[in-house]
């Protein structure tokens, strides 16, 4: 009789296990189905976002500004799509941008441009060694004083006697020269590194940019190097 009892118990246990297993398999299958659907949806959204991002980045007008936590110091417009060129921003606009920036009204600064790069002055101050501007050789401290203090800018402008540009145009030139110099002495991806560590803010921050922020810089560099071969 014992073996009959054992057999019955075994059959009952088997069906219980089978029922539980079916539920687990259904749950696993449902999980993978949902995950796959979400991955496909996310991939499609990311593709559409990347296409829009690429078009705007390549052809749209971009605003590049030097800022600290509460002030805009200088900046330029980078204009495309024909031939890349810069246009200077008046000091009145810079002052207006500072007001918007303090109130976090970035849309008002961006206006009809595709992207805006907010480069913190700490990045320039920490990474720049010196720059050449025409016949002038400016040290880090000299460049930072001209970039952030009007009195030093006016003194420097009076020495170079540049009549074709305003003092604030010269400040913008020094800003661009500083970025170019840092690009020479740092990794070509220093702008990306600055974006990833918060020294550079790109606005609007699209899904593509948020995704890029999560990718290791070394991997991005490898992809760029492979595609350039």
CSV table of C-alpha atoms in Angstrom, one decimal:
chain,number,residue,atom,x,y,z
A,1,UNK,CA,0.0,0.0,0.0
A,2,UNK,CA,2.9,2.3,0.7
A,3,UNK,CA,4.0,2.4,-2.9
A,4,UNK,CA,0.4,3.3,-4.0
A,5,UNK,CA,0.4,6.2,-1.6
A,6,UNK,CA,3.8,7.3,-2.7
A,7,UNK,CA,2.7,7.1,-6.3
A,8,UNK,CA,-0.4,9.2,-5.7
A,9,UNK,CA,1.7,11.8,-3.8
A,10,UNK,CA,4.2,11.9,-6.6
A,11,UNK,CA,1.5,12.4,-9.2
A,12,UNK,CA,0.0,15.2,-7.2
A,13,UNK,CA,3.4,16.9,-6.7
A,14,UNK,CA,4.2,16.5,-10.4
A,15,UNK,CA,1.0,18.3,-11.4
A,16,UNK,CA,1.6,21.0,-8.8
A,17,UNK,CA,5.1,21.5,-10.1
A,18,UNK,CA,3.9,21.4,-13.7
A,19,UNK,CA,1.3,24.1,-12.9
A,20,UNK,CA,3.9,26.3,-11.2
A,21,UNK,CA,6.4,25.7,-14.0
A,22,UNK,CA,3.8,26.7,-16.6
A,23,UNK,CA,3.1,30.0,-14.7
A,24,UNK,CA,6.8,30.7,-14.5
A,25,UNK,CA,7.3,29.9,-18.2
A,26,UNK,CA,4.3,32.1,-19.1
A,27,UNK,CA,5.7,34.9,-16.9
A,28,UNK,CA,9.2,34.6,-18.5
A,29,UNK,CA,7.8,34.5,-22.0
A,30,UNK,CA,5.6,37.6,-21.2
A,31,UNK,CA,8.6,39.4,-19.7
A,32,UNK,CA,10.7,38.8,-22.8
A,33,UNK,CA,7.9,39.7,-25.1
A,34,UNK,CA,7.3,43.0,-23.3
A,35,UNK,CA,11.1,43.7,-23.2
A,36,UNK,CA,11.4,43.0,-26.9
A,37,UNK,CA,8.5,45.3,-27.7
A,38,UNK,CA,9.9,48.1,-25.5
A,39,UNK,CA,13.4,47.7,-27.1
A,40,UNK,CA,11.9,48.0,-30.6
A,41,UNK,CA,9.8,51.0,-29.6
A,42,UNK,CA,12.8,52.7,-27.9
A,43,UNK,CA,15.0,51.9,-30.9
A,44,UNK,CA,12.5,53.5,-33.3
A,45,UNK,CA,12.2,56.6,-31.1
A,46,UNK,CA,16.0,56.8,-30.8
A,47,UNK,CA,16.4,56.5,-34.5
A,48,UNK,CA,13.9,59.2,-35.2
A,49,UNK,CA,15.5,61.4,-32.6
A,50,UNK,CA,19.0,60.8,-33.9
A,51,UNK,CA,17.8,61.6,-37.5
A,52,UNK,CA,16.4,64.9,-36.3
A,53,UNK,CA,19.5,65.6,-34.1
A,54,UNK,CA,21.9,64.9,-37.0
A,55,UNK,CA,20.0,67.2,-39.3
A,56,UNK,CA,19.9,70.0,-36.8
A,57,UNK,CA,23.5,69.6,-35.8
A,58,UNK,CA,24.8,69.5,-39.3
A,59,UNK,CA,22.7,72.2,-40.9
A,60,UNK,CA,21.2,74.3,-38.1
A,61,UNK,CA,22.6,77.4,-36.5
A,62,UNK,CA,24.4,76.9,-33.2
A,63,UNK,CA,24.9,79.3,-30.3
A,64,UNK,CA,28.1,78.9,-28.3
A,65,UNK,CA,28.3,80.8,-25.0
A,66,UNK,CA,30.8,81.2,-22.1
A,67,UNK,CA,29.0,81.1,-18.8
A,68,UNK,CA,29.5,80.6,-15.1
A,69,UNK,CA,26.7,79.7,-12.6
A,70,UNK,CA,24.8,83.0,-13.1
A,71,UNK,CA,26.2,85.0,-16.0
A,72,UNK,CA,26.9,84.9,-19.7
A,73,UNK,CA,30.2,86.5,-20.7
A,74,UNK,CA,30.5,86.2,-24.4
A,75,UNK,CA,29.5,84.0,-27.3
A,76,UNK,CA,29.1,83.5,-31.1
A,77,UNK,CA,26.7,82.1,-33.6
A,78,UNK,CA,28.0,79.3,-35.7
A,79,UNK,CA,26.1,79.5,-39.0
A,80,UNK,CA,25.6,76.8,-41.6
A,81,UNK,CA,24.6,75.0,-43.9
A,82,UNK,CA,26.6,76.5,-46.8
A,83,UNK,CA,30.1,77.4,-45.4
A,84,UNK,CA,30.6,77.4,-41.7
A,85,UNK,CA,31.1,80.9,-40.4
A,86,UNK,CA,30.6,82.8,-37.2
A,87,UNK,CA,28.6,85.9,-36.4
A,88,UNK,CA,29.3,88.0,-33.4
A,89,UNK,CA,26.8,88.7,-30.6
A,90,UNK,CA,26.4,92.3,-29.4
A,91,UNK,CA,26.9,93.1,-25.8
A,92,UNK,CA,23.3,94.1,-25.5
A,93,UNK,CA,22.3,90.6,-26.5
A,94,UNK,CA,24.9,89.1,-24.0
A,95,UNK,CA,23.3,91.2,-21.2
A,96,UNK,CA,19.9,90.0,-22.2
A,97,UNK,CA,21.0,86.4,-22.4
A,98,UNK,CA,22.4,86.7,-18.8
A,99,UNK,CA,19.0,87.8,-17.6
A,100,UNK,CA,17.4,84.8,-19.3
A,101,UNK,CA,20.1,82.5,-18.1
A,102,UNK,CA,19.7,83.5,-14.4
A,103,UNK,CA,16.0,82.7,-14.7
A,104,UNK,CA,16.7,79.4,-16.5
A,105,UNK,CA,14.8,80.7,-19.5
A,106,UNK,CA,17.0,78.8,-22.0
A,107,UNK,CA,14.3,78.7,-24.7
A,108,UNK,CA,14.4,82.5,-24.9
A,109,UNK,CA,18.1,82.4,-25.5
A,110,UNK,CA,17.9,79.5,-28.0
A,111,UNK,CA,15.1,81.2,-30.0
A,112,UNK,CA,15.2,79.8,-33.5
A,113,UNK,CA,18.6,78.1,-33.3
A,114,UNK,CA,19.1,74.4,-33.4
A,115,UNK,CA,21.4,74.0,-30.4
A,116,UNK,CA,23.1,76.0,-27.7
A,117,UNK,CA,26.4,75.1,-26.1
A,118,UNK,CA,26.9,76.6,-22.6
A,119,UNK,CA,30.6,76.3,-21.8
A,120,UNK,CA,31.5,77.0,-18.2
A,121,UNK,CA,34.5,79.3,-17.7
A,122,UNK,CA,36.0,76.7,-15.3
A,123,UNK,CA,36.7,74.4,-18.3
A,124,UNK,CA,38.7,77.2,-20.0
A,125,UNK,CA,40.4,78.2,-16.7
A,126,UNK,CA,41.4,74.7,-15.8
A,127,UNK,CA,42.6,73.4,-19.3
A,128,UNK,CA,44.0,76.4,-21.1
A,129,UNK,CA,47.7,77.1,-21.1
A,130,UNK,CA,48.0,80.1,-23.4
A,131,UNK,CA,46.6,81.3,-26.7
A,132,UNK,CA,47.9,83.3,-29.7
A,133,UNK,CA,45.7,86.1,-30.9
A,134,UNK,CA,47.3,87.8,-33.9
A,135,UNK,CA,50.7,89.1,-32.6
A,136,UNK,CA,49.6,88.7,-29.0
A,137,UNK,CA,50.5,85.8,-26.7
A,138,UNK,CA,48.1,85.6,-23.8
A,139,UNK,CA,48.6,83.4,-20.7
A,140,UNK,CA,45.8,81.6,-19.0
A,141,UNK,CA,45.3,84.3,-16.4
A,142,UNK,CA,45.4,87.1,-19.0
A,143,UNK,CA,42.9,85.4,-21.2
A,144,UNK,CA,40.6,84.7,-18.3
A,145,UNK,CA,40.8,88.4,-17.1
A,146,UNK,CA,39.9,89.6,-20.6
A,147,UNK,CA,37.1,87.1,-20.9
A,148,UNK,CA,35.4,87.9,-17.6
A,149,UNK,CA,36.4,91.5,-16.6
A,150,UNK,CA,35.4,94.5,-18.7
A,151,UNK,CA,38.3,96.7,-17.4
A,152,UNK,CA,40.9,94.2,-18.6
A,153,UNK,CA,39.1,93.9,-21.9
A,154,UNK,CA,39.1,97.7,-22.5
A,155,UNK,CA,42.8,97.9,-21.6
A,156,UNK,CA,43.7,95.1,-24.0
A,157,UNK,CA,41.6,96.6,-26.7
A,158,UNK,CA,43.3,99.9,-26.4
A,159,UNK,CA,46.7,98.3,-26.8
A,160,UNK,CA,45.9,96.3,-30.0
A,161,UNK,CA,44.0,99.3,-31.6
A,162,UNK,CA,41.7,97.0,-33.7
A,163,UNK,CA,39.2,99.3,-35.4
A,164,UNK,CA,37.4,96.7,-37.4
A,165,UNK,CA,36.0,94.9,-34.4
A,166,UNK,CA,34.4,96.0,-31.1
A,167,UNK,CA,36.0,95.0,-27.8
A,168,UNK,CA,33.3,92.4,-27.3
A,169,UNK,CA,34.1,90.9,-30.7
A,170,UNK,CA,37.7,90.6,-29.6
A,171,UNK,CA,36.5,88.9,-26.4
A,172,UNK,CA,34.5,86.4,-28.5
A,173,UNK,CA,37.7,85.8,-30.6
A,174,UNK,CA,39.7,85.0,-27.5
A,175,UNK,CA,36.9,82.6,-26.4
A,176,UNK,CA,37.0,80.7,-29.7
A,177,UNK,CA,40.8,80.7,-29.7
A,178,UNK,CA,40.8,79.3,-26.2
A,179,UNK,CA,38.5,76.4,-27.3
A,180,UNK,CA,40.7,75.8,-30.3
A,181,UNK,CA,43.8,75.7,-28.2
A,182,UNK,CA,42.3,73.3,-25.7
A,183,UNK,CA,41.3,71.0,-28.6
A,184,UNK,CA,45.0,71.0,-29.7
A,185,UNK,CA,46.3,69.9,-26.3
A,186,UNK,CA,43.5,67.7,-25.2
A,187,UNK,CA,41.7,64.7,-26.7
A,188,UNK,CA,39.6,65.5,-29.7
A,189,UNK,CA,36.7,64.5,-27.6
A,190,UNK,CA,37.3,67.1,-24.9
A,191,UNK,CA,33.9,68.7,-25.7
A,192,UNK,CA,32.2,65.4,-25.2
A,193,UNK,CA,34.1,64.9,-22.0
A,194,UNK,CA,33.0,68.3,-20.9
A,195,UNK,CA,29.4,67.5,-21.7
A,196,UNK,CA,29.6,64.2,-19.8
A,197,UNK,CA,31.1,65.8,-16.7
A,198,UNK,CA,28.8,68.8,-16.6
A,199,UNK,CA,31.3,71.5,-17.7
A,200,UNK,CA,29.4,71.9,-21.0
A,201,UNK,CA,25.6,71.9,-21.3
A,202,UNK,CA,24.0,71.3,-24.6
A,203,UNK,CA,20.4,72.6,-25.0
A,204,UNK,CA,18.0,71.2,-25.9
A,205,UNK,CA,19.2,67.9,-24.5
A,206,UNK,CA,17.6,65.4,-26.9
A,207,UNK,CA,17.2,61.6,-26.2
A,208,UNK,CA,20.3,61.0,-28.5
A,209,UNK,CA,22.5,63.3,-26.3
A,210,UNK,CA,21.2,61.6,-23.1
A,211,UNK,CA,22.0,58.2,-24.7
A,212,UNK,CA,25.5,59.4,-25.8
A,213,UNK,CA,26.2,60.6,-22.2
A,214,UNK,CA,25.8,57.0,-21.0
A,215,UNK,CA,28.3,55.6,-23.5
A,216,UNK,CA,32.0,55.4,-22.4
A,217,UNK,CA,34.1,57.9,-24.2
A,218,UNK,CA,36.7,55.3,-25.1
A,219,UNK,CA,34.0,53.3,-27.0
A,220,UNK,CA,32.9,56.5,-28.9
A,221,UNK,CA,36.6,57.2,-29.7
A,222,UNK,CA,37.1,53.7,-31.0
A,223,UNK,CA,34.0,54.0,-33.3
A,224,UNK,CA,35.2,57.3,-34.6
A,225,UNK,CA,38.7,55.9,-35.3
A,226,UNK,CA,37.3,52.8,-37.0
A,227,UNK,CA,35.0,54.9,-39.3
A,228,UNK,CA,37.8,57.2,-40.2
A,229,UNK,CA,40.0,54.4,-41.6
